[in-house]
Each structure stands twice: as C-alpha cells, then as structure tokens.
Coordinates of C-alpha atoms in Angstrom, one line a residue:
M143 CA -65.1 59.8 -126.1
Y144 CA -67.4 56.9 -127.2
C145 CA -69.6 57.4 -124.2
K146 CA -70.1 61.1 -125.2
I147 CA -71.0 60.1 -128.7
I148 CA -73.6 57.6 -127.5
I149 CA -75.0 60.2 -125.0
Y150 CA -75.2 62.8 -127.8
I151 CA -77.1 60.4 -130.1
V152 CA -79.5 59.4 -127.3
V153 CA -80.2 63.1 -126.4
L154 CA -80.8 63.8 -130.1
I155 CA -83.3 61.0 -130.4
L156 CA -85.2 62.1 -127.3
L157 CA -85.4 65.6 -128.7
L158 CA -86.9 64.2 -131.9
M159 CA -89.8 62.5 -130.0
P160 CA -91.9 65.7 -129.7
A161 CA -91.7 66.1 -133.5
F162 CA -93.3 62.7 -134.0
Y163 CA -96.1 63.4 -131.5
L164 CA -96.9 67.0 -132.4
N165 CA -96.2 66.5 -136.2
N166 CA -95.6 70.3 -136.7
V167 CA -92.7 72.7 -136.9
F168 CA -92.9 73.4 -133.1
G169 CA -92.1 69.8 -132.4
Y170 CA -88.7 70.2 -134.3
L171 CA -87.6 73.3 -132.4
P172 CA -85.8 71.5 -129.5
C173 CA -83.9 69.4 -132.0
I174 CA -83.0 72.4 -134.1
F175 CA -81.9 74.4 -131.1
F176 CA -79.7 71.5 -130.0
L177 CA -78.1 71.2 -133.4
V178 CA -77.4 74.9 -133.6
V179 CA -75.8 74.9 -130.1
S180 CA -73.7 71.9 -131.2
I181 CA -72.5 73.6 -134.3
F182 CA -71.7 76.8 -132.4
S183 CA -69.8 74.8 -129.8
L184 CA -67.8 73.0 -132.5
L185 CA -66.9 76.2 -134.3
Y186 CA -66.0 77.8 -130.9
V187 CA -63.6 75.0 -130.0
F188 CA -61.8 75.4 -133.4
A189 CA -61.5 79.1 -132.8
L190 CA -60.1 78.4 -129.3
R191 CA -57.4 76.1 -130.7
R192 CA -56.0 78.9 -132.9
T193 CA -55.7 81.4 -130.1
F194 CA -53.9 79.2 -127.6
S195 CA -50.1 78.9 -127.0
F196 CA -47.9 77.3 -124.4
S197 CA -44.2 76.7 -123.8
Q198 CA -42.2 74.2 -121.8
P199 CA -38.5 73.8 -120.9
A200 CA -36.0 72.8 -123.5
N201 CA -33.8 69.7 -123.6
N202 CA -30.8 68.8 -121.5
M203 CA -31.8 70.0 -118.0
Y204 CA -29.5 68.7 -115.2
C205 CA -29.9 67.8 -111.6
R206 CA -28.4 65.4 -109.0
K207 CA -29.9 62.1 -107.9
N208 CA -32.6 62.3 -105.1
T209 CA -33.2 65.9 -105.8
K210 CA -36.4 67.6 -107.0
H211 CA -36.4 69.5 -110.3
K212 CA -38.9 72.2 -111.2
F213 CA -40.6 71.7 -114.5
S214 CA -42.6 74.9 -115.6
V215 CA -45.3 75.1 -118.2
V216 CA -46.6 78.5 -119.5
M217 CA -50.1 78.8 -121.0
K218 CA -51.3 81.9 -122.8
N219 CA -54.6 83.0 -124.3
K220 CA -53.8 85.4 -127.1
W221 CA -57.4 86.5 -127.9
L222 CA -60.6 87.7 -126.2
L223 CA -62.3 84.2 -126.2
F224 CA -62.8 82.5 -122.9
Y225 CA -61.4 79.0 -122.3
P226 CA -63.9 77.1 -120.1
R227 CA -61.6 74.1 -119.7
I228 CA -58.1 73.0 -120.7
T229 CA -56.6 69.7 -119.7
C230 CA -52.8 69.2 -120.0
R231 CA -51.4 65.7 -119.6
F232 CA -47.9 65.7 -118.2
Y233 CA -45.8 62.5 -118.3
K234 CA -42.4 61.2 -117.2
N235 CA -40.7 58.1 -118.6
N236 CA -38.6 55.8 -116.5
L237 CA -35.1 54.7 -117.5
F238 CA -36.5 51.7 -119.4
G239 CA -38.4 53.9 -121.8
Q240 CA -41.8 53.2 -120.2
I241 CA -44.2 55.9 -119.0
A242 CA -43.9 55.9 -115.2
E243 CA -45.9 58.9 -114.2
V244 CA -48.9 60.7 -115.7
T245 CA -50.4 63.9 -114.3
D246 CA -53.5 65.7 -115.7
L247 CA -53.9 69.4 -115.0
D248 CA -57.3 71.1 -115.5
T249 CA -57.5 74.8 -115.7
T250 CA -59.3 77.8 -117.4
L251 CA -58.1 80.9 -119.2
C252 CA -59.8 84.2 -119.3
S253 CA -59.3 86.7 -122.1
K254 CA -55.6 87.4 -122.8
E255 CA -54.7 85.6 -119.6
K256 CA -51.3 84.0 -119.0
K257 CA -50.7 81.2 -116.4
N258 CA -47.6 79.5 -115.1
F259 CA -47.7 76.0 -113.7
D260 CA -44.8 74.4 -111.8
F261 CA -44.2 70.6 -111.3
D262 CA -41.7 69.5 -108.7
I263 CA -40.4 66.2 -110.0
E264 CA -38.1 64.0 -107.9
F265 CA -35.5 61.8 -109.6
N266 CA -34.4 58.8 -107.6
H267 CA -32.0 57.2 -110.1
I268 CA -29.2 58.2 -112.4
G269 CA -29.8 58.5 -116.1
T270 CA -31.6 60.5 -118.8
Y271 CA -35.4 60.9 -118.4
E272 CA -37.8 62.0 -121.0
M273 CA -40.7 64.2 -119.8
G274 CA -43.1 66.9 -121.0
I275 CA -46.6 67.6 -122.2
S276 CA -47.9 64.6 -124.2
S277 CA -51.3 66.1 -125.0
I278 CA -53.6 69.2 -124.5
R279 CA -57.4 69.1 -124.7
V280 CA -59.3 72.2 -125.4
Y281 CA -63.0 72.0 -124.5
D282 CA -66.0 74.1 -125.8
L283 CA -68.4 76.1 -123.7
F284 CA -70.8 73.3 -123.1
G285 CA -68.4 70.4 -122.7
I286 CA -69.8 68.7 -125.8
F287 CA -66.7 68.7 -128.0
Y288 CA -63.0 69.0 -127.5
L289 CA -59.8 69.0 -129.6
T290 CA -56.7 67.1 -128.7
C291 CA -53.3 68.6 -129.6
K292 CA -50.3 66.2 -129.6
N293 CA -46.7 65.8 -131.0
F294 CA -45.1 68.5 -128.8
D295 CA -41.4 68.8 -128.3
R296 CA -40.3 66.7 -125.4
G297 CA -37.8 67.7 -122.8
S298 CA -35.1 65.6 -121.2
V299 CA -33.6 65.7 -117.7
I300 CA -30.1 64.3 -117.1
V301 CA -29.7 63.1 -113.6
R302 CA -26.1 63.0 -112.4
P303 CA -24.6 60.9 -109.6
R304 CA -23.9 62.2 -106.2
C305 CA -20.3 62.5 -105.0
F306 CA -19.2 61.1 -101.6
D307 CA -16.1 61.6 -99.7
V308 CA -14.1 58.3 -99.9
K309 CA -10.7 59.6 -98.7
N310 CA -11.0 57.3 -95.7
L311 CA -10.6 54.2 -98.0
D312 CA -6.9 55.2 -98.3
F313 CA -6.0 53.8 -101.7
Y314 CA -2.6 55.5 -101.5
D315 CA -1.0 54.0 -98.4
V316 CA 2.8 53.8 -98.6
R317 CA 3.0 50.0 -98.6
G318 CA 0.5 49.8 -101.4
R319 CA 2.8 51.7 -103.8
Q320 CA 4.7 49.4 -106.1
I321 CA 5.9 51.0 -109.3
T322 CA 8.2 48.3 -110.6
L323 CA 9.1 46.1 -113.5
S324 CA 6.4 43.4 -113.4
T325 CA 7.7 40.7 -115.8
A326 CA 10.9 39.4 -117.2
R327 CA 12.3 36.6 -119.4
S328 CA 11.8 33.0 -118.3
K329 CA 14.2 30.1 -118.9
M330 CA 13.1 26.5 -119.4
E331 CA 15.3 23.4 -119.8
G332 CA 18.4 25.5 -120.6
D333 CA 16.8 27.3 -123.5
D334 CA 16.1 31.0 -123.4
Y335 CA 12.6 31.9 -124.5
S336 CA 12.4 35.6 -124.6
G337 CA 9.0 37.1 -124.0
V338 CA 7.1 34.0 -122.8
R339 CA 6.6 32.1 -119.5
Q340 CA 4.7 29.1 -118.3
Y341 CA 0.9 29.2 -118.2
T342 CA -0.6 30.0 -114.8
R343 CA -4.2 30.0 -113.6
G344 CA -5.9 33.1 -114.7
D345 CA -4.0 33.8 -118.0
P346 CA -6.2 34.5 -120.9
I347 CA -6.3 32.0 -123.8
K348 CA -5.5 34.7 -126.3
S349 CA -2.1 35.2 -124.7
I350 CA -0.9 31.5 -125.3
H351 CA 2.0 31.2 -127.8
W352 CA 0.9 28.1 -129.6
K353 CA 4.1 27.5 -131.6
I354 CA 6.4 27.6 -128.6
S355 CA 3.8 25.6 -126.6
A356 CA 4.0 22.8 -129.2
H357 CA 7.8 22.9 -129.1
T358 CA 8.1 22.7 -125.3
R359 CA 5.0 20.5 -124.8
E360 CA 3.8 22.9 -122.2
Y361 CA 1.4 25.9 -122.4
M362 CA 3.5 29.1 -122.8
V363 CA 2.0 32.6 -122.7
R364 CA 3.3 35.8 -124.2
V365 CA 4.8 38.2 -121.7
F366 CA 4.9 41.9 -122.2
E367 CA 7.0 44.2 -120.0
S368 CA 4.5 46.1 -118.0
Y369 CA 5.2 49.1 -115.8
T370 CA 2.7 50.6 -113.4
N371 CA 2.2 54.3 -113.3
R372 CA 0.9 56.3 -110.4
G373 CA -2.9 56.5 -110.8
V374 CA -6.2 54.8 -110.7
T375 CA -7.9 52.6 -113.3
I376 CA -11.7 52.2 -112.8
Y377 CA -13.6 49.4 -114.4
V378 CA -17.4 50.0 -114.5
D379 CA -19.5 46.9 -115.2
S380 CA -23.1 48.0 -115.9
E381 CA -24.5 44.5 -116.2
V382 CA -27.0 43.7 -113.4
T383 CA -29.1 40.6 -113.5
G384 CA -31.5 38.7 -111.4
Y385 CA -33.3 41.6 -109.7
P386 CA -36.6 43.5 -110.1
D387 CA -36.5 46.8 -112.1
E388 CA -36.3 49.0 -109.0
D389 CA -33.4 47.0 -107.5
L390 CA -31.6 47.0 -110.9
L391 CA -31.6 50.8 -111.0
S392 CA -30.5 51.0 -107.3
I393 CA -27.6 48.7 -107.9
Y394 CA -26.6 50.6 -111.1
D395 CA -26.7 53.8 -109.1
C396 CA -24.4 52.3 -106.5
L397 CA -21.9 51.2 -109.2
V398 CA -21.9 54.6 -110.9
E399 CA -21.7 56.7 -107.7
T400 CA -18.9 54.5 -106.4
A401 CA -16.8 55.0 -109.6
Y402 CA -17.8 58.7 -109.7
S403 CA -16.7 59.3 -106.1
I404 CA -13.4 57.5 -106.4
A405 CA -12.6 59.3 -109.6
N406 CA -13.3 62.7 -108.1
C407 CA -11.2 61.8 -105.0
A408 CA -8.3 60.7 -107.2
V409 CA -8.5 63.9 -109.3
E410 CA -8.5 66.1 -106.2
Q411 CA -5.3 64.3 -105.1
K412 CA -3.7 65.1 -108.5
E413 CA -3.7 61.4 -109.5
D414 CA -4.2 60.2 -113.1
V415 CA -7.5 58.6 -113.6
E416 CA -8.5 56.0 -116.3
L417 CA -12.2 55.2 -116.7
I418 CA -13.0 52.0 -118.6
Y419 CA -16.5 50.8 -119.6
K420 CA -18.3 49.3 -122.5
K421 CA -20.6 51.2 -124.8
D422 CA -22.2 50.3 -128.1
N423 CA -20.3 46.9 -128.1
Y424 CA -17.0 48.7 -127.8
V425 CA -14.7 49.0 -124.8
Q426 CA -14.2 52.7 -124.1
T427 CA -11.1 54.1 -122.2
M428 CA -11.3 57.7 -121.0
F429 CA -8.8 59.9 -119.2
P430 CA -10.7 62.6 -117.3
R431 CA -8.5 65.4 -116.1
N432 CA -11.0 67.3 -113.9
Q433 CA -14.4 67.1 -112.4
D434 CA -16.1 68.5 -115.5
D435 CA -14.5 65.7 -117.6
I436 CA -15.7 63.1 -115.0
D437 CA -19.3 64.5 -115.1
N438 CA -19.4 64.2 -118.9
E439 CA -17.8 60.8 -119.2
I440 CA -19.6 59.1 -116.4
M441 CA -22.9 60.1 -118.1
D442 CA -21.7 58.5 -121.3
L443 CA -22.4 55.1 -119.9
N444 CA -25.1 53.1 -121.6
G445 CA -27.2 52.6 -118.5
V446 CA -28.0 49.4 -116.7
S447 CA -28.1 46.2 -118.8
P448 CA -30.5 43.6 -117.3
S449 CA -28.7 40.7 -119.1
Y450 CA -25.3 39.2 -118.6
G451 CA -22.9 39.1 -121.5
G452 CA -19.5 39.0 -120.0
Q453 CA -18.9 42.8 -120.3
L454 CA -16.3 43.0 -117.6
V455 CA -14.3 40.1 -119.1
E456 CA -14.2 41.9 -122.4
M457 CA -12.9 45.0 -120.7
F458 CA -10.1 43.0 -119.0
E459 CA -9.1 41.3 -122.2
A460 CA -9.0 44.5 -124.1
N461 CA -6.5 46.0 -121.6
S462 CA -4.5 42.9 -120.7
Y463 CA -1.7 43.5 -123.2
R464 CA -0.9 47.1 -122.5
Q465 CA 2.7 47.9 -121.6
Y466 CA 1.8 50.6 -119.1
G467 CA -1.0 50.8 -116.6
M468 CA -2.1 52.4 -113.3
D469 CA -0.9 50.8 -110.1
I470 CA -4.4 51.0 -108.4
I471 CA -7.2 48.9 -110.0
I472 CA -10.8 49.6 -109.0
V473 CA -13.5 47.2 -110.2
C474 CA -17.2 48.2 -109.7
T475 CA -19.5 45.2 -110.5
A476 CA -22.6 43.3 -109.5
N477 CA -21.3 40.1 -110.9
L478 CA -19.0 37.9 -108.7
N479 CA -17.8 34.7 -110.4
E480 CA -14.8 32.5 -111.0
S481 CA -13.9 34.2 -114.3
L482 CA -13.7 37.6 -112.5
I483 CA -11.5 36.1 -109.8
Q484 CA -9.1 34.6 -112.4
Y485 CA -8.6 38.0 -114.1
L486 CA -8.1 39.7 -110.8
E487 CA -5.5 37.1 -109.8
Q488 CA -3.7 37.8 -113.1
M489 CA -3.7 41.5 -112.3
R490 CA -2.5 40.9 -108.8
G491 CA 0.4 38.9 -110.4
L492 CA 1.4 42.2 -112.1
R493 CA 1.9 43.7 -108.7
K494 CA -1.1 46.0 -108.8
K495 CA -3.2 46.9 -105.8
I496 CA -6.8 45.9 -106.5
Y497 CA -10.1 46.9 -104.9
L498 CA -13.3 45.2 -105.8
F499 CA -16.6 46.9 -105.1
Y500 CA -19.4 44.4 -105.1
A501 CA -22.8 46.0 -105.4
V502 CA -25.9 44.2 -104.0
T503 CA -29.2 45.1 -102.5
K504 CA -29.4 45.9 -98.8
T505 CA -31.3 42.7 -98.1
R506 CA -28.8 40.5 -100.0
K507 CA -25.9 42.1 -98.3
Q508 CA -27.2 40.8 -95.0
N509 CA -27.7 37.3 -96.5
L510 CA -24.9 36.5 -98.9
S511 CA -25.0 33.1 -100.5
D512 CA -22.5 30.4 -99.8
D513 CA -21.0 30.8 -103.3
E514 CA -20.6 34.5 -102.7
K515 CA -18.9 34.0 -99.4
L516 CA -16.6 31.4 -101.0
N517 CA -15.6 33.8 -103.8
L518 CA -15.0 36.6 -101.4
G519 CA -12.9 34.4 -99.3
N520 CA -10.8 33.5 -102.4
L521 CA -10.3 37.2 -102.9
L522 CA -8.8 37.6 -99.5
N523 CA -6.5 34.7 -100.0
L524 CA -5.2 36.4 -103.1
G525 CA -4.6 39.7 -101.2
I526 CA -7.4 41.5 -103.0
N527 CA -9.4 44.1 -101.1
Y528 CA -13.1 44.0 -101.5
Y529 CA -16.2 45.9 -100.3
V530 CA -19.8 44.8 -100.4
N531 CA -22.1 47.8 -100.5
Y532 CA -25.6 48.6 -101.6
S533 CA -25.0 52.4 -101.7
A534 CA -21.9 54.5 -102.4
E535 CA -22.9 56.5 -99.3
E536 CA -21.7 53.6 -97.2
L537 CA -18.1 54.3 -98.3
Q538 CA -18.1 57.5 -96.3
H539 CA -18.2 55.5 -93.0
D540 CA -14.9 53.7 -92.4
E541 CA -16.2 51.7 -89.5
E542 CA -19.0 50.1 -91.5
M543 CA -16.5 48.9 -94.2
K544 CA -13.7 47.4 -92.0
E545 CA -15.3 44.0 -91.9
Y546 CA -15.0 43.6 -95.7
A547 CA -11.5 44.9 -96.2

C-alpha cells in the first residue's frame, strides 16, 4: 500500500514537470488528466463495493480426522459494473488459535455474474477449527485504488475422532470378571474399628482418619464398602508436555481416539460406560448410552493442555470415595510417574481390572527411557495391563500389542 502511494506521488510530480517547462495550460493537461482518471477510479471502486455480495458456510460443520472437507464461497455481482479484480483471503486457524494457513484467491466478475469457489481443506487433528474469509479486496479499473472489506462471520469445523475396532483387546474375559465386595472391617489389638484399616502404599492422604490414627499410633484410613458393577470407566488425561506442537496434537489424538474406540466397543456390547475428564477446572463424569452421546461428550474435552498440573490425580481423588464403580478401569494418559502407579495400585486393591494406555510418539516408543521401562515393569508386577501406542489404529492389530500386555 505504501509503495503504491509513493509511486502515485512520483508519477504526479513527473506529470507536473511539463507545466514548469511550458508554463502554459497545455503543460498542465497530463496532470489534470491523471487526476480525473484517479477520481473516476476512486468513485468506481466505491460503486463496486455496493454491488458485491458473497456467502460462506455457517458454523458447526463436522468431519472426521484425516479427511478433507469442502469449503465453498459464493461471489455475486448484483449490478452491470465490471469487476476487474477481486482478491479473497481465506484462512484456517490451528488448534492453538494461531493462523496456520492463508490462501489468496484472485478473480474477476462480469456484469451480474455469479461464481462458486471450493476449497478442499484437510484436517489432521481432532478439535474445533476456525476458518473462513478474513478479507476481500475490490480493485478499480486501473489498479490504482482498492477497498478492503473485513469483519465477516467466521465458520467453524468440528473434527471428530476416528473409531477403530478394539474387540481384540478382550476386556471382558471370564477370569477378569470380579463383581465382589471389595472391603470389610479391620480389627487391631482386639478393638473393632469399623470403617477403617491400616494405611497402605497408594492410599490418598485425604482418606486418613486422624483421630483414630492418633489413638492407635498408626496411620488409619477410612474404608468405604465398594462394589464393582459391570461396565467400563474411562479416564482421559489431556495433559501432554515436553513435545513440539505437532507431536502434542498427535499424542492428544491418540488419547482421544483410544478412549473413543473403547467407549464405542463397550456400548456395542451393551456395557455401561463412564467417561471421566477434567474441564474448566472441574472433574466431569459422563454416562453415554449410545454412539451419539459418545460423539457429543468426547468433543466436550478441553483439548490438549501443554502444561502438567496433575489433572489425572485430581480425577482419581474425585472418584476414590464412591461406593459403586465399574469393574474395568481404562486410563488414557501421556504421563507415566510414581503418583499414577500408586493410584492404580490402590484401584487394583479394590479388585478392579485395569488397562493403562500410555501414549507417546512413534520415535519415543522405540526408545523408551530407563525410568519409563522401570515404571512399566512395576505395573506388570502389580498385575496391571498396559499398552504403549502412538496411534489408536495400532489397537486393531493384536499381534503388535502382545509384547506390552
């Protein structure tokens, strides 16, 4: 824009030079003609702006991950004037709210002409994308002036996870079914303490009964009678740290698609499903009954969180005192640490069957650290099944997963 202004001024000065040399009215004719043309061009571009209309898709379009979605823009010239040039700037945001893709489209419009333009946009990650026309430039006949139109309504595309067949994981083998009373009273030194037991590794501090602990001089924890119901509880931890942005999104996709596939598999087998996640600083517990419920609730997740705040621990603590729970526990996380193992050990003590799905990148899966291998070994010692995967698609192939089970 500034270059055009400078060029315009330079041309105007050059056209004034004959006036200084000739010193008569004929010397001013080039400059006057140029000014008249400029004024005409300016008025023409204002007239064009009033006769132009366009439309783009509304909000809340849906598609699946790794599919292309068609985005259509319709432009219409409502009058007899000719549009020598129109530039539409199309943009798409990434899941971090940054502009990731910009496309400029140049076209012309004849009198009362209508044109349709289609963009095939591919979405490689799960989430809600903002996209649309950010600006439109309408040029005059001579390319001297243009008007920029902004502040258009912006569309959104909701990209849903893919569903994979995970029936081969066999969560519901006969030996894995244990629907029993998990806790009972404990006796110490002849006295009957109802509803408490000795502290064991993995018990949360919140469950310690301080008055009885002071009396017995040992840590005692509250015990709640807990029964297991037939069904699946799925914990989804959306905190992913220590990776570049692209890897963060890929790991988050793996977590969500794993939870989504397992939930759909359980619903198909007429099992109860419980989906637990954290949103807006609150632990959410949902009970989807069919695939439509799962579609809606899985998209209610906050999205990937690039900082660690102990989200999974909060979810465990919020559900540690419930009297009833499902007999199959599924944990989808990218954070493997001692705190997680302690809570899983506590759940295992309640006679629940546990599956941990540890999401990593493809490169990291092939080169796990010594700490990761140690923690995974501890899980095996506790009788907890685990899977290391970089994509939910891997869960379809039983032979690839045997080495981790």
